[in-house]
PDB file of C-alpha atoms and ligand atoms in Angstrom:
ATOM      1  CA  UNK A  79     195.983 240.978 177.040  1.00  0.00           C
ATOM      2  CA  UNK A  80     193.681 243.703 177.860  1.00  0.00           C
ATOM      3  CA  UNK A  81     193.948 243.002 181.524  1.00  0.00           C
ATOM      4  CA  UNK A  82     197.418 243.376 181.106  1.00  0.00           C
ATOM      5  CA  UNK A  83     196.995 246.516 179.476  1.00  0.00           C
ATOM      6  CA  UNK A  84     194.923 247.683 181.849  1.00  0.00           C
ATOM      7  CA  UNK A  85     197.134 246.774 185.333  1.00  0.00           C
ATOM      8  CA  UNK A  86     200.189 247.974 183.322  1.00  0.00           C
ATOM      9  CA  UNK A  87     198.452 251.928 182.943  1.00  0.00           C
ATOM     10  CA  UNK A  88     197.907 251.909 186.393  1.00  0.00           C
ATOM     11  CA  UNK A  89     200.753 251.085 187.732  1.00  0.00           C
ATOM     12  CA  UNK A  90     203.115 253.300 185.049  1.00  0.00           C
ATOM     13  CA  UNK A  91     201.051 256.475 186.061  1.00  0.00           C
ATOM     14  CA  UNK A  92     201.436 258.218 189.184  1.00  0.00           C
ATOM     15  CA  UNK A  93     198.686 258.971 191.659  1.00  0.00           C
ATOM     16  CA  UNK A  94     197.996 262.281 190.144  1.00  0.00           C
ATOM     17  CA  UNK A  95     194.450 261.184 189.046  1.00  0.00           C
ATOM     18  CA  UNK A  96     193.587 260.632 193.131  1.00  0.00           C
ATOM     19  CA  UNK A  97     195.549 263.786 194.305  1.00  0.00           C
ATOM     20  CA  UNK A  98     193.106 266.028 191.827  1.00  0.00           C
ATOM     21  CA  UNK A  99     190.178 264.238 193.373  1.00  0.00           C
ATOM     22  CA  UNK A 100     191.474 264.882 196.716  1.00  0.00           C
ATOM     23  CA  UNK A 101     191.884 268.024 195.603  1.00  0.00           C
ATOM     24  CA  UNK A 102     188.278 268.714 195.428  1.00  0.00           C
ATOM     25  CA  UNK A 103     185.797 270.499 192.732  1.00  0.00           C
ATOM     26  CA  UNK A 104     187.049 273.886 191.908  1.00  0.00           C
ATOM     27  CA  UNK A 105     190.606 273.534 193.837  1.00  0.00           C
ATOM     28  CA  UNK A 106     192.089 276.850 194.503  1.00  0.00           C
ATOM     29  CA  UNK A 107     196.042 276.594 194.213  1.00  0.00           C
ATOM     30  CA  UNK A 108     196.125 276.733 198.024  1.00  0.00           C
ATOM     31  CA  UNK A 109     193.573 273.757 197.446  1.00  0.00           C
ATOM     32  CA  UNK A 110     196.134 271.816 195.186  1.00  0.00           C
ATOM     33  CA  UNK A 111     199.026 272.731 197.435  1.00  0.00           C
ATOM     34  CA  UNK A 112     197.548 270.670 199.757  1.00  0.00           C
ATOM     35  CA  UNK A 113     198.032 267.354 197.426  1.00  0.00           C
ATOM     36  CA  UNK A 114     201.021 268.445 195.950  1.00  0.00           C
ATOM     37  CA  UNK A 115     204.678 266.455 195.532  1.00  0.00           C
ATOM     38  CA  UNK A 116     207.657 267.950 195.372  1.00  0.00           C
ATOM     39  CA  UNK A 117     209.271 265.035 194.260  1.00  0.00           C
ATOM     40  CA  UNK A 118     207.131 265.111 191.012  1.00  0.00           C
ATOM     41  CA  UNK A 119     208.032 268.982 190.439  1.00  0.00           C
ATOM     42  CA  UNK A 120     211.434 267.944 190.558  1.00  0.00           C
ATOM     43  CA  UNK A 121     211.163 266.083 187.587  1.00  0.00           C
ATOM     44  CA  UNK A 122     209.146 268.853 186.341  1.00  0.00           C
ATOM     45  CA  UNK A 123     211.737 271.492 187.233  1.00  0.00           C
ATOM     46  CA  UNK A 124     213.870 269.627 184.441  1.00  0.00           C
ATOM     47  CA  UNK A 125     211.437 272.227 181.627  1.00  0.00           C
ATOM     48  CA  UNK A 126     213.656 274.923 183.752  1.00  0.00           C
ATOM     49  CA  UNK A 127     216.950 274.157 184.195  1.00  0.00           C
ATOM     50  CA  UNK A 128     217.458 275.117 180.305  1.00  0.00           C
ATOM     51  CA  UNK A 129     217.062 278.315 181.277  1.00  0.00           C
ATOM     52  CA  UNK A 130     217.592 278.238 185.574  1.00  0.00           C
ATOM     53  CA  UNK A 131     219.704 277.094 188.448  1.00  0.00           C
ATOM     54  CA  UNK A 132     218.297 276.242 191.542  1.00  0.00           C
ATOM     55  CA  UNK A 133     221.602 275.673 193.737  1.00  0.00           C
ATOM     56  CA  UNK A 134     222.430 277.947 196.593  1.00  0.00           C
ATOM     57  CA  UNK A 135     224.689 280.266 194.985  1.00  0.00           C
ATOM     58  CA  UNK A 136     224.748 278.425 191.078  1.00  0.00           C
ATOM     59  CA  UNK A 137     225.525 280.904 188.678  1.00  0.00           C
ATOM     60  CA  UNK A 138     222.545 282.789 186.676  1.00  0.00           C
ATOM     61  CA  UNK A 139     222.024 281.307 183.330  1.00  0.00           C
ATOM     62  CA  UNK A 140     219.579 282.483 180.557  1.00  0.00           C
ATOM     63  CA  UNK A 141     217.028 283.155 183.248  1.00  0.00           C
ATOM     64  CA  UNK A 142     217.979 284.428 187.100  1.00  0.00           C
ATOM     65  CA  UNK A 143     218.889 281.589 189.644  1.00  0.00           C
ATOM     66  CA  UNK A 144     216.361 280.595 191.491  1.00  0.00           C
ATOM     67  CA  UNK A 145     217.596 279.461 195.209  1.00  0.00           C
ATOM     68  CA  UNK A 146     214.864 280.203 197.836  1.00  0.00           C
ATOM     69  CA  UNK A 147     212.294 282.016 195.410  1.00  0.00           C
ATOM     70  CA  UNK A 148     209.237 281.128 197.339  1.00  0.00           C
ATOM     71  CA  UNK A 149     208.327 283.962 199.373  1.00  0.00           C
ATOM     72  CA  UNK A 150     210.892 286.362 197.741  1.00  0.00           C
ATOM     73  CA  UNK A 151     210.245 289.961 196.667  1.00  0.00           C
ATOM     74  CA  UNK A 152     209.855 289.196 192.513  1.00  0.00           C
ATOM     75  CA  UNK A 153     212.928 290.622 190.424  1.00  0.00           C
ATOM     76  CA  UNK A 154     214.992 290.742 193.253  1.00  0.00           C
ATOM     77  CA  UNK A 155     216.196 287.185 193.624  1.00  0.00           C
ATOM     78  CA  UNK A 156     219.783 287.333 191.922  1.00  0.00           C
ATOM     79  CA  UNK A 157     221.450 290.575 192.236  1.00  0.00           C
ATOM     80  CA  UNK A 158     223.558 290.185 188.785  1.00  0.00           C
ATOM     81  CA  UNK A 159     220.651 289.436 186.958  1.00  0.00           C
ATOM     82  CA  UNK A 160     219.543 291.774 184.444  1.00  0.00           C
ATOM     83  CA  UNK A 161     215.419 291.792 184.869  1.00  0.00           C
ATOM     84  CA  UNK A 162     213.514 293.433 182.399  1.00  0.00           C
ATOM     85  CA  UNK A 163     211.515 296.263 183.623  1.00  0.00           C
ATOM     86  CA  UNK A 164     207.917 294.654 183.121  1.00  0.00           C
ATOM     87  CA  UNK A 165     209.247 291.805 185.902  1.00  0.00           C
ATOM     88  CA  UNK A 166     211.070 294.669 188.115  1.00  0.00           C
ATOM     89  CA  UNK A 167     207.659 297.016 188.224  1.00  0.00           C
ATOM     90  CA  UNK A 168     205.243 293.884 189.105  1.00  0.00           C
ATOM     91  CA  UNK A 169     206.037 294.634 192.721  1.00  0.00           C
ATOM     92  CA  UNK A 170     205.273 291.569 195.944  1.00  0.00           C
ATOM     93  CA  UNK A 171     206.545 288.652 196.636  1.00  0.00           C
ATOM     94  CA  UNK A 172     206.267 285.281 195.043  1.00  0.00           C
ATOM     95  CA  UNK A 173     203.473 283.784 197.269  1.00  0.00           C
ATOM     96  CA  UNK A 174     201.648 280.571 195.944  1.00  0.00           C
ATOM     97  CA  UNK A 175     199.164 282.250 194.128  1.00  0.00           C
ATOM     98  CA  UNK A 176     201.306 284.386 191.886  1.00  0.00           C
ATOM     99  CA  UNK A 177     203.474 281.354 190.724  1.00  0.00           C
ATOM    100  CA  UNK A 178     200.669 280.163 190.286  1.00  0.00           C
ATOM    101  CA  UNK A 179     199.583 282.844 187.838  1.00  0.00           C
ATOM    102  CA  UNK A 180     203.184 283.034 186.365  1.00  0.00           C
ATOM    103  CA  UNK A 181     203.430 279.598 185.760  1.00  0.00           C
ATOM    104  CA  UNK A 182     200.244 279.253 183.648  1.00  0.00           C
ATOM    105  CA  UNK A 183     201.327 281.977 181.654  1.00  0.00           C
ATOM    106  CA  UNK A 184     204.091 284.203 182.027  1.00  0.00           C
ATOM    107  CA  UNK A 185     203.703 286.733 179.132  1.00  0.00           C
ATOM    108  CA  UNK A 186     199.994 286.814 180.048  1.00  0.00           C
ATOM    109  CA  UNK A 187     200.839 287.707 183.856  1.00  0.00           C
ATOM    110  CA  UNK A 188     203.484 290.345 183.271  1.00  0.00           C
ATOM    111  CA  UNK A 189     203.437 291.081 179.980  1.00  0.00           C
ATOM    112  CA  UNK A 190     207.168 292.220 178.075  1.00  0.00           C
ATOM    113  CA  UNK A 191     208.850 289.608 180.608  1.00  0.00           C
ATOM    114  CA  UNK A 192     211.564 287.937 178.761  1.00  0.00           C
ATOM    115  CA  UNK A 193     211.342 284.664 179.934  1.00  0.00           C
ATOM    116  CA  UNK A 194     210.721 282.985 176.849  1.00  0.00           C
ATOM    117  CA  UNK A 195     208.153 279.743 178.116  1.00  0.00           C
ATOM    118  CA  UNK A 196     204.734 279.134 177.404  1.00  0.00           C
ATOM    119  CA  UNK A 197     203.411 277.684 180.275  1.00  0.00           C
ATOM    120  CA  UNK A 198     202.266 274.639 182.430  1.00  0.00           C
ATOM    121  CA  UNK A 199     198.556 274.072 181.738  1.00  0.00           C
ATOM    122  CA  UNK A 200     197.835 271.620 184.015  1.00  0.00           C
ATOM    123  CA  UNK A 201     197.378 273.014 188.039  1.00  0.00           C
ATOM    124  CA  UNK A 202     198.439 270.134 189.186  1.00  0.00           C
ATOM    125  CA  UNK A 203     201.536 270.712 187.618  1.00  0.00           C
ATOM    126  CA  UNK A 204     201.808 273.628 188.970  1.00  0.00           C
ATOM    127  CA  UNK A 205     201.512 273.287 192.332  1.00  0.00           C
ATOM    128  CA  UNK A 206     204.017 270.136 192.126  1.00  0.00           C
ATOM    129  CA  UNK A 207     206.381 272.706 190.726  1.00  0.00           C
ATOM    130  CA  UNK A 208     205.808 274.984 193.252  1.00  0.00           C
ATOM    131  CA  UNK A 209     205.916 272.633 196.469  1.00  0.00           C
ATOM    132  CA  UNK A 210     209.640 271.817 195.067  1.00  0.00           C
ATOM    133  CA  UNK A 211     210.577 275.203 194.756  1.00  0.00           C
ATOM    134  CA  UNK A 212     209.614 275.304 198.458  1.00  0.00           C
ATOM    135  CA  UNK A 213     212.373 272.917 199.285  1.00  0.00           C
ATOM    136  CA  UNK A 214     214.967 274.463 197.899  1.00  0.00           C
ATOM    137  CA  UNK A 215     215.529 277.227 199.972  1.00  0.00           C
TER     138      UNK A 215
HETATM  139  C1  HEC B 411     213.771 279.942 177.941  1.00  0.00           C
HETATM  140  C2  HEC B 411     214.296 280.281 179.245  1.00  0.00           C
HETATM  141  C3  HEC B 411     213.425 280.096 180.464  1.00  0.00           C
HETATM  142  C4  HEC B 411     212.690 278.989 180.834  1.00  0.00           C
HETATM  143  C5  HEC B 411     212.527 277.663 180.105  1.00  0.00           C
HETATM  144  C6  HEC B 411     212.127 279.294 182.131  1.00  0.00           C
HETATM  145  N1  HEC B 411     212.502 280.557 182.522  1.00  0.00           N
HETATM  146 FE1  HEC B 411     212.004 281.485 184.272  1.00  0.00          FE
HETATM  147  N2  HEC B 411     212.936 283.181 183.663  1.00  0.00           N
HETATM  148  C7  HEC B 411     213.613 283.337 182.471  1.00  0.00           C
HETATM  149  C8  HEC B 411     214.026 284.708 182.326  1.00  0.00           C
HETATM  150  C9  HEC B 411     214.788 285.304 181.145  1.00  0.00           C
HETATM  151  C10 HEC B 411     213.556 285.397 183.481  1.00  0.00           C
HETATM  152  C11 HEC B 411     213.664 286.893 183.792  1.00  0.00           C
HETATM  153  C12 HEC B 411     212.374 287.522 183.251  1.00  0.00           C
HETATM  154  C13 HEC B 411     212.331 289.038 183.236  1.00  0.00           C
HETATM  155  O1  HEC B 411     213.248 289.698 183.738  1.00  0.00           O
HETATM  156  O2  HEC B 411     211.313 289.554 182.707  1.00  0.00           O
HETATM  157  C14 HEC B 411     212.894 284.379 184.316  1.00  0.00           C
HETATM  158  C15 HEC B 411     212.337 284.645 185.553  1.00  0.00           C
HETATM  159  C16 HEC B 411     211.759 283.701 186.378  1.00  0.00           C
HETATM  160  C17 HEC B 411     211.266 283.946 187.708  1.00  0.00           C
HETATM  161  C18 HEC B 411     211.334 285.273 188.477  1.00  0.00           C
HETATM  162  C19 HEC B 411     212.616 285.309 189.328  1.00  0.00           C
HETATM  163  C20 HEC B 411     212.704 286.460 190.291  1.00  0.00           C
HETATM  164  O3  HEC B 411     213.827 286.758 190.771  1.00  0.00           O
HETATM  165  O4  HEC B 411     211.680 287.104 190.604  1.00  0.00           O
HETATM  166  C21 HEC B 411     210.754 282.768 188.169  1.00  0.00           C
HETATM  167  C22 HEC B 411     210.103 282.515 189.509  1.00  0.00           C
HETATM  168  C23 HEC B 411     210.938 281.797 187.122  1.00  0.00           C
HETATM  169  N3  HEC B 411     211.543 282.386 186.048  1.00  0.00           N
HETATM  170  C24 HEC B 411     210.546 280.472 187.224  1.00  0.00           C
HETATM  171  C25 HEC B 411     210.628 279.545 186.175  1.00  0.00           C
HETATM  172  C26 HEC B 411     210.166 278.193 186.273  1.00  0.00           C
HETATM  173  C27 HEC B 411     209.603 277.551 187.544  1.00  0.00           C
HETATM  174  C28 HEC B 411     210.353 277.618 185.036  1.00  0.00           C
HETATM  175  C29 HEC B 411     209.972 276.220 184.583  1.00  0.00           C
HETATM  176  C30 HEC B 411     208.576 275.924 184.533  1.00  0.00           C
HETATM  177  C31 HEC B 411     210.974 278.625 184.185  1.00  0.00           C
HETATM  178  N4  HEC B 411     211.124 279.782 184.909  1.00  0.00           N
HETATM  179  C32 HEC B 411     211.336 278.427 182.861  1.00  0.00           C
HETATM  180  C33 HEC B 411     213.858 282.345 181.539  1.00  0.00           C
HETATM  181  C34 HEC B 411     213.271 281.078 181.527  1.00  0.00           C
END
């Protein structure tokens, strides 16, 4: 029974445990880029789509659609969107690193945003999120 138990956790989970390791100690989010699935952060994307489209061209919903993100100047993505001004004066582009940053804590990286989510604490996560964003675009 405990063999059982044992063979059935390892085969329900995914191979995140392995990807961290391969990750190395101290990965930077370029460093956990490197193992990341987009397949996973699809699944993950699903804490989003309350709030965001990611179809070329889907309508804005609560929060700004979010078609080709990666790499975009920040607040500019949808036109008709109405960004608050906190988001609109934090300036660049959305590289890895500042999704990153946004994505462990929005209100603590530009604080007065409006997007109303507390965070993914797990870097893995992250970066899974992040490689999937990358494909849709
Ligand atoms: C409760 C609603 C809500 C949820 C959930 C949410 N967002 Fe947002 N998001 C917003 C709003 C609102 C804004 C606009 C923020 C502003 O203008 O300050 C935004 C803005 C953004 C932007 C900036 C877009 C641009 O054009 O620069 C990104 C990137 C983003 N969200 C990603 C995500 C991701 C990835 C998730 C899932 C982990 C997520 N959001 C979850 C509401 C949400």
């Amino acid at each position: 029974m405990v063999v059982l138990l044992v063979i059935g956790s390892s085969c329900s989970g995914d191979d995140k445990e392995a990807r961290r390791r391969a990750a190395g100690s101290n990965p930077t989010p370029a460093a956990f880029a490197r193992v990341a699935d987009a397949s996973r952060g699809r699944a993950i994307f699903g804490r989003c789509a309350a709030c965001h489209t990611i179809g070329k061209g889907a309508p804005d919903n609560a929060g700004p659609n979010l078609y080709g993100i990666m790499g975009s100047p920040v607040a500019h993505n949808s036109a008709r969107f109405g960004y608050t001004d906190a988001l609109r004066s934090a300036g660049g582009v959305w590289t890895e690193d500042r999704m990153d940053r946004w994505l462990t804590s929005p209100q603590r990286f530009v604080p007065g945003t409006s997007m109303g989510f507390q965070g993914l604490q797990d870097p893995l996560d992250r970066a899974d999120l992040a490689a999937y964003l990358k494909t849709q675009g």
